[in-house]
Amino acid sequence: MNIYTRTGDEGQTSVIGGRVSKDDARVEAYGTIDELNSFVGQALAMAEGESFADVREQLLAIQHELFDCGADLAFVSLDESKYKIHAELVDQLEQWIDQYETENPPIERFILPGGHPLAASLHVCRTVCRRAERRVVTLGAITNININVRKYLNRLSDYFFVIARTANVRSGITDIEYIRSQKVFRRD
């Protein structure tokens, strides 16, 4: 099998149900999700040691789910029976967020991305995830999509924020607050 097909040399690519321009909103959306998946793989490689065993397990699951997100967006025509991303995956992210948030100190101000290398990498995942979400919103404005992909990405960026903070906590590193930030977060 050749890895190259030459079918994209003219600026077109295949999606499920047809061919589109490589700069099509659909390709941009799932391409950004693919980019995110690469950064998740990088974070996974940094999640060393027993204190991050749970994080490694979750990041690996997320990588599979990101492939599923891309597959769901690759459909030219809506075929809900084949969707892989469902509301239960959003619920799972919320459970993980709630679990890790109990480990984190209260937060009142914006924090600077950084700290432990894993935390810094997870902040990159968070920002790329937000961009992927924006690309999915753009796609959803012009065609029907699996709305659970958009919801999943929205919650996933929250997960990355919380778990980045947890990575710092578990590594004994204090988040650095943005010094010009007002108090923007409340704990109820």
PDB file of C-alpha atoms in Angstrom:
ATOM      1  CA  MET A   1       0.000   0.000   0.000  1.00  0.00           C
ATOM      2  CA  ASN A   2       1.265   3.469  -0.861  1.00  0.00           C
ATOM      3  CA  ILE A   3       0.763   6.177   1.733  1.00  0.00           C
ATOM      4  CA  TYR A   4       0.368   8.707  -1.053  1.00  0.00           C
ATOM      5  CA  THR A   5      -2.578   8.588  -3.453  1.00  0.00           C
ATOM      6  CA  ARG A   6      -2.034  11.753  -5.495  1.00  0.00           C
ATOM      7  CA  THR A   7      -5.817  12.302  -5.373  1.00  0.00           C
ATOM      8  CA  GLY A   8      -5.359  15.519  -3.401  1.00  0.00           C
ATOM      9  CA  ASP A   9      -2.823  17.113  -5.687  1.00  0.00           C
ATOM     10  CA  GLU A  10      -5.453  19.389  -7.207  1.00  0.00           C
ATOM     11  CA  GLY A  11      -6.649  20.743  -3.841  1.00  0.00           C
ATOM     12  CA  GLN A  12      -9.544  18.346  -3.264  1.00  0.00           C
ATOM     13  CA  THR A  13      -9.963  15.714  -0.562  1.00  0.00           C
ATOM     14  CA  SER A  14     -12.421  12.928   0.139  1.00  0.00           C
ATOM     15  CA  VAL A  15     -15.058  13.108   2.837  1.00  0.00           C
ATOM     16  CA  ILE A  16     -17.770  10.579   3.605  1.00  0.00           C
ATOM     17  CA  GLY A  17     -20.142  11.049   0.708  1.00  0.00           C
ATOM     18  CA  GLY A  18     -18.049  13.056  -1.746  1.00  0.00           C
ATOM     19  CA  ARG A  19     -15.077  15.290  -2.416  1.00  0.00           C
ATOM     20  CA  VAL A  20     -14.542  18.857  -1.256  1.00  0.00           C
ATOM     21  CA  SER A  21     -11.884  21.537  -1.405  1.00  0.00           C
ATOM     22  CA  LYS A  22      -9.114  21.103   1.143  1.00  0.00           C
ATOM     23  CA  ASP A  23     -10.034  24.487   2.626  1.00  0.00           C
ATOM     24  CA  ASP A  24     -13.700  23.570   3.023  1.00  0.00           C
ATOM     25  CA  ALA A  25     -15.172  24.444   6.440  1.00  0.00           C
ATOM     26  CA  ARG A  26     -15.738  20.740   7.090  1.00  0.00           C
ATOM     27  CA  VAL A  27     -12.086  19.887   6.443  1.00  0.00           C
ATOM     28  CA  GLU A  28     -10.964  22.875   8.501  1.00  0.00           C
ATOM     29  CA  ALA A  29     -13.102  21.676  11.428  1.00  0.00           C
ATOM     30  CA  TYR A  30     -11.982  18.076  11.504  1.00  0.00           C
ATOM     31  CA  GLY A  31      -8.424  19.062  10.577  1.00  0.00           C
ATOM     32  CA  THR A  32      -8.239  21.278  13.650  1.00  0.00           C
ATOM     33  CA  ILE A  33      -9.571  18.402  15.734  1.00  0.00           C
ATOM     34  CA  ASP A  34      -6.782  16.246  14.271  1.00  0.00           C
ATOM     35  CA  GLU A  35      -4.264  18.927  15.275  1.00  0.00           C
ATOM     36  CA  LEU A  36      -5.718  18.891  18.781  1.00  0.00           C
ATOM     37  CA  ASN A  37      -5.378  15.122  18.879  1.00  0.00           C
ATOM     38  CA  SER A  38      -1.662  15.482  18.145  1.00  0.00           C
ATOM     39  CA  PHE A  39      -1.255  17.886  21.048  1.00  0.00           C
ATOM     40  CA  VAL A  40      -3.182  15.486  23.301  1.00  0.00           C
ATOM     41  CA  GLY A  41      -0.701  12.797  22.258  1.00  0.00           C
ATOM     42  CA  GLN A  42       2.133  15.115  23.252  1.00  0.00           C
ATOM     43  CA  ALA A  43       0.512  15.751  26.645  1.00  0.00           C
ATOM     44  CA  LEU A  44       0.001  12.023  27.080  1.00  0.00           C
ATOM     45  CA  ALA A  45       3.724  11.476  26.510  1.00  0.00           C
ATOM     46  CA  MET A  46       4.455  14.008  29.286  1.00  0.00           C
ATOM     47  CA  ALA A  47       2.082  12.420  31.808  1.00  0.00           C
ATOM     48  CA  GLU A  48       4.778  10.296  33.406  1.00  0.00           C
ATOM     49  CA  GLY A  49       4.710   8.611  36.770  1.00  0.00           C
ATOM     50  CA  GLU A  50       2.144   7.013  38.993  1.00  0.00           C
ATOM     51  CA  SER A  51       0.594  10.350  40.005  1.00  0.00           C
ATOM     52  CA  PHE A  52      -0.635  10.789  36.409  1.00  0.00           C
ATOM     53  CA  ALA A  53      -1.852   7.234  35.681  1.00  0.00           C
ATOM     54  CA  ASP A  54      -5.493   8.370  35.705  1.00  0.00           C
ATOM     55  CA  VAL A  55      -4.657  11.279  33.396  1.00  0.00           C
ATOM     56  CA  ARG A  56      -2.909   8.968  30.921  1.00  0.00           C
ATOM     57  CA  GLU A  57      -5.948   6.685  30.805  1.00  0.00           C
ATOM     58  CA  GLN A  58      -8.291   9.613  30.202  1.00  0.00           C
ATOM     59  CA  LEU A  59      -6.108  11.274  27.571  1.00  0.00           C
ATOM     60  CA  LEU A  60      -5.927   8.033  25.618  1.00  0.00           C
ATOM     61  CA  ALA A  61      -9.730   7.739  25.728  1.00  0.00           C
ATOM     62  CA  ILE A  62      -9.986  11.369  24.595  1.00  0.00           C
ATOM     63  CA  GLN A  63      -7.712  10.663  21.631  1.00  0.00           C
ATOM     64  CA  HIS A  64     -10.108   7.968  20.435  1.00  0.00           C
ATOM     65  CA  GLU A  65     -13.065  10.275  21.008  1.00  0.00           C
ATOM     66  CA  LEU A  66     -11.406  13.044  18.996  1.00  0.00           C
ATOM     67  CA  PHE A  67     -11.059  10.640  16.068  1.00  0.00           C
ATOM     68  CA  ASP A  68     -14.771   9.950  16.507  1.00  0.00           C
ATOM     69  CA  CYS A  69     -15.488  13.690  16.439  1.00  0.00           C
ATOM     70  CA  GLY A  70     -13.640  14.010  13.153  1.00  0.00           C
ATOM     71  CA  ALA A  71     -15.467  11.033  11.686  1.00  0.00           C
ATOM     72  CA  ASP A  72     -18.832  12.492  12.691  1.00  0.00           C
ATOM     73  CA  LEU A  73     -17.971  15.776  10.960  1.00  0.00           C
ATOM     74  CA  ALA A  74     -16.745  14.034   7.803  1.00  0.00           C
ATOM     75  CA  PHE A  75     -20.293  13.113   6.731  1.00  0.00           C
ATOM     76  CA  VAL A  76     -21.450  15.245   3.787  1.00  0.00           C
ATOM     77  CA  SER A  77     -25.040  14.212   4.447  1.00  0.00           C
ATOM     78  CA  LEU A  78     -26.442  13.832   7.926  1.00  0.00           C
ATOM     79  CA  ASP A  79     -26.596  10.197   9.056  1.00  0.00           C
ATOM     80  CA  GLU A  80     -27.341  10.317  12.765  1.00  0.00           C
ATOM     81  CA  SER A  81     -27.428   6.537  13.059  1.00  0.00           C
ATOM     82  CA  LYS A  82     -23.685   6.420  12.409  1.00  0.00           C
ATOM     83  CA  TYR A  83     -22.644   9.106  14.898  1.00  0.00           C
ATOM     84  CA  LYS A  84     -20.101   8.095  17.500  1.00  0.00           C
ATOM     85  CA  ILE A  85     -20.219  11.161  19.760  1.00  0.00           C
ATOM     86  CA  HIS A  86     -23.206  11.172  22.114  1.00  0.00           C
ATOM     87  CA  ALA A  87     -24.299  13.147  25.160  1.00  0.00           C
ATOM     88  CA  GLU A  88     -22.894  10.484  27.499  1.00  0.00           C
ATOM     89  CA  LEU A  89     -19.353  11.479  26.533  1.00  0.00           C
ATOM     90  CA  VAL A  90     -20.104  15.084  27.505  1.00  0.00           C
ATOM     91  CA  ASP A  91     -21.467  13.812  30.817  1.00  0.00           C
ATOM     92  CA  GLN A  92     -18.255  11.812  31.378  1.00  0.00           C
ATOM     93  CA  LEU A  93     -16.138  14.929  30.851  1.00  0.00           C
ATOM     94  CA  GLU A  94     -18.270  16.802  33.388  1.00  0.00           C
ATOM     95  CA  GLN A  95     -17.724  14.026  35.931  1.00  0.00           C
ATOM     96  CA  TRP A  96     -13.965  14.174  35.385  1.00  0.00           C
ATOM     97  CA  ILE A  97     -13.983  17.976  35.663  1.00  0.00           C
ATOM     98  CA  ASP A  98     -15.907  17.830  38.946  1.00  0.00           C
ATOM     99  CA  GLN A  99     -13.561  15.134  40.289  1.00  0.00           C
ATOM    100  CA  TYR A 100     -10.358  17.037  39.502  1.00  0.00           C
ATOM    101  CA  GLU A 101     -11.701  20.392  40.561  1.00  0.00           C
ATOM    102  CA  THR A 102     -11.825  19.047  44.137  1.00  0.00           C
ATOM    103  CA  GLU A 103      -8.009  18.716  44.037  1.00  0.00           C
ATOM    104  CA  ASN A 104      -7.449  22.283  42.858  1.00  0.00           C
ATOM    105  CA  PRO A 105      -7.201  25.333  45.091  1.00  0.00           C
ATOM    106  CA  PRO A 106      -9.879  27.999  44.723  1.00  0.00           C
ATOM    107  CA  ILE A 107      -9.365  30.310  41.775  1.00  0.00           C
ATOM    108  CA  GLU A 108     -10.473  33.943  41.607  1.00  0.00           C
ATOM    109  CA  ARG A 109      -8.390  35.396  38.763  1.00  0.00           C
ATOM    110  CA  PHE A 110      -7.199  34.327  35.343  1.00  0.00           C
ATOM    111  CA  ILE A 111      -4.036  32.271  35.467  1.00  0.00           C
ATOM    112  CA  LEU A 112      -1.084  32.190  33.106  1.00  0.00           C
ATOM    113  CA  PRO A 113      -0.609  28.975  31.129  1.00  0.00           C
ATOM    114  CA  GLY A 114       2.439  27.107  32.351  1.00  0.00           C
ATOM    115  CA  GLY A 115       3.950  25.466  35.358  1.00  0.00           C
ATOM    116  CA  HIS A 116       4.767  21.782  35.050  1.00  0.00           C
ATOM    117  CA  PRO A 117       5.523  20.724  31.428  1.00  0.00           C
ATOM    118  CA  LEU A 118       2.365  18.564  31.435  1.00  0.00           C
ATOM    119  CA  ALA A 119       0.263  21.506  32.627  1.00  0.00           C
ATOM    120  CA  ALA A 120       1.742  23.764  29.947  1.00  0.00           C
ATOM    121  CA  SER A 121       1.011  21.131  27.306  1.00  0.00           C
ATOM    122  CA  LEU A 122      -2.574  20.765  28.538  1.00  0.00           C
ATOM    123  CA  HIS A 123      -3.036  24.531  28.261  1.00  0.00           C
ATOM    124  CA  VAL A 124      -1.973  24.253  24.608  1.00  0.00           C
ATOM    125  CA  CYS A 125      -4.587  21.507  24.235  1.00  0.00           C
ATOM    126  CA  ARG A 126      -7.157  23.849  25.796  1.00  0.00           C
ATOM    127  CA  THR A 127      -6.486  26.663  23.344  1.00  0.00           C
ATOM    128  CA  VAL A 128      -6.388  24.423  20.278  1.00  0.00           C
ATOM    129  CA  CYS A 129      -9.606  22.816  21.505  1.00  0.00           C
ATOM    130  CA  ARG A 130     -11.248  26.235  21.672  1.00  0.00           C
ATOM    131  CA  ARG A 131     -10.168  26.887  18.080  1.00  0.00           C
ATOM    132  CA  ALA A 132     -11.538  23.501  17.007  1.00  0.00           C
ATOM    133  CA  GLU A 133     -14.819  24.406  18.690  1.00  0.00           C
ATOM    134  CA  ARG A 134     -14.926  27.698  16.763  1.00  0.00           C
ATOM    135  CA  ARG A 135     -14.338  25.820  13.497  1.00  0.00           C
ATOM    136  CA  VAL A 136     -17.185  23.431  14.355  1.00  0.00           C
ATOM    137  CA  VAL A 137     -19.472  26.378  15.137  1.00  0.00           C
ATOM    138  CA  THR A 138     -18.609  27.844  11.721  1.00  0.00           C
ATOM    139  CA  LEU A 139     -19.380  24.529  10.042  1.00  0.00           C
ATOM    140  CA  GLY A 140     -22.644  24.206  11.972  1.00  0.00           C
ATOM    141  CA  ALA A 141     -23.725  27.632  10.726  1.00  0.00           C
ATOM    142  CA  ILE A 142     -23.630  26.465   7.107  1.00  0.00           C
ATOM    143  CA  THR A 143     -24.671  22.808   7.364  1.00  0.00           C
ATOM    144  CA  ASN A 144     -26.188  20.311   9.764  1.00  0.00           C
ATOM    145  CA  ILE A 145     -23.689  18.655  12.098  1.00  0.00           C
ATOM    146  CA  ASN A 146     -23.717  16.362  15.102  1.00  0.00           C
ATOM    147  CA  ILE A 147     -24.277  19.012  17.788  1.00  0.00           C
ATOM    148  CA  ASN A 148     -22.789  16.685  20.385  1.00  0.00           C
ATOM    149  CA  VAL A 149     -19.382  17.246  18.767  1.00  0.00           C
ATOM    150  CA  ARG A 150     -19.688  20.967  19.514  1.00  0.00           C
ATOM    151  CA  LYS A 151     -20.819  20.271  23.082  1.00  0.00           C
ATOM    152  CA  TYR A 152     -18.031  17.728  23.569  1.00  0.00           C
ATOM    153  CA  LEU A 153     -15.353  20.178  22.443  1.00  0.00           C
ATOM    154  CA  ASN A 154     -16.783  22.901  24.657  1.00  0.00           C
ATOM    155  CA  ARG A 155     -16.606  20.671  27.704  1.00  0.00           C
ATOM    156  CA  LEU A 156     -13.241  19.222  26.674  1.00  0.00           C
ATOM    157  CA  SER A 157     -11.584  22.636  26.791  1.00  0.00           C
ATOM    158  CA  ASP A 158     -12.897  23.026  30.346  1.00  0.00           C
ATOM    159  CA  TYR A 159     -11.457  19.603  31.154  1.00  0.00           C
ATOM    160  CA  PHE A 160      -8.033  20.636  29.840  1.00  0.00           C
ATOM    161  CA  PHE A 161      -8.102  23.795  31.978  1.00  0.00           C
ATOM    162  CA  VAL A 162      -8.984  21.908  35.145  1.00  0.00           C
ATOM    163  CA  ILE A 163      -6.583  19.021  34.558  1.00  0.00           C
ATOM    164  CA  ALA A 164      -3.744  21.455  33.769  1.00  0.00           C
ATOM    165  CA  ARG A 165      -4.287  22.999  37.176  1.00  0.00           C
ATOM    166  CA  THR A 166      -4.388  19.524  38.730  1.00  0.00           C
ATOM    167  CA  ALA A 167      -1.092  18.640  37.030  1.00  0.00           C
ATOM    168  CA  ASN A 168       0.472  21.652  38.723  1.00  0.00           C
ATOM    169  CA  VAL A 169      -1.049  20.749  42.090  1.00  0.00           C
ATOM    170  CA  ARG A 170       0.193  17.164  41.865  1.00  0.00           C
ATOM    171  CA  SER A 171       3.653  18.464  40.936  1.00  0.00           C
ATOM    172  CA  GLY A 172       3.778  20.960  43.816  1.00  0.00           C
ATOM    173  CA  ILE A 173       3.650  23.977  41.491  1.00  0.00           C
ATOM    174  CA  THR A 174       1.422  26.969  42.180  1.00  0.00           C
ATOM    175  CA  ASP A 175      -0.528  28.494  39.290  1.00  0.00           C
ATOM    176  CA  ILE A 176       0.572  32.042  38.520  1.00  0.00           C
ATOM    177  CA  GLU A 177      -2.279  34.528  38.496  1.00  0.00           C
ATOM    178  CA  TYR A 178      -2.457  37.126  35.776  1.00  0.00           C
ATOM    179  CA  ILE A 179      -1.479  40.216  37.794  1.00  0.00           C
ATOM    180  CA  ARG A 180      -3.863  42.632  36.065  1.00  0.00           C
ATOM    181  CA  SER A 181      -6.863  40.327  36.337  1.00  0.00           C
ATOM    182  CA  GLN A 182      -9.928  41.289  38.261  1.00  0.00           C
ATOM    183  CA  LYS A 183     -11.638  38.641  40.364  1.00  0.00           C
ATOM    184  CA  VAL A 184     -13.553  36.740  37.686  1.00  0.00           C
ATOM    185  CA  PHE A 185     -14.219  33.330  39.223  1.00  0.00           C
ATOM    186  CA  ARG A 186     -16.409  32.479  42.177  1.00  0.00           C
ATOM    187  CA  ARG A 187     -16.730  29.301  44.120  1.00  0.00           C
ATOM    188  CA  ASP A 188     -20.287  28.721  45.226  1.00  0.00           C
TER     189      ASP A 188
END
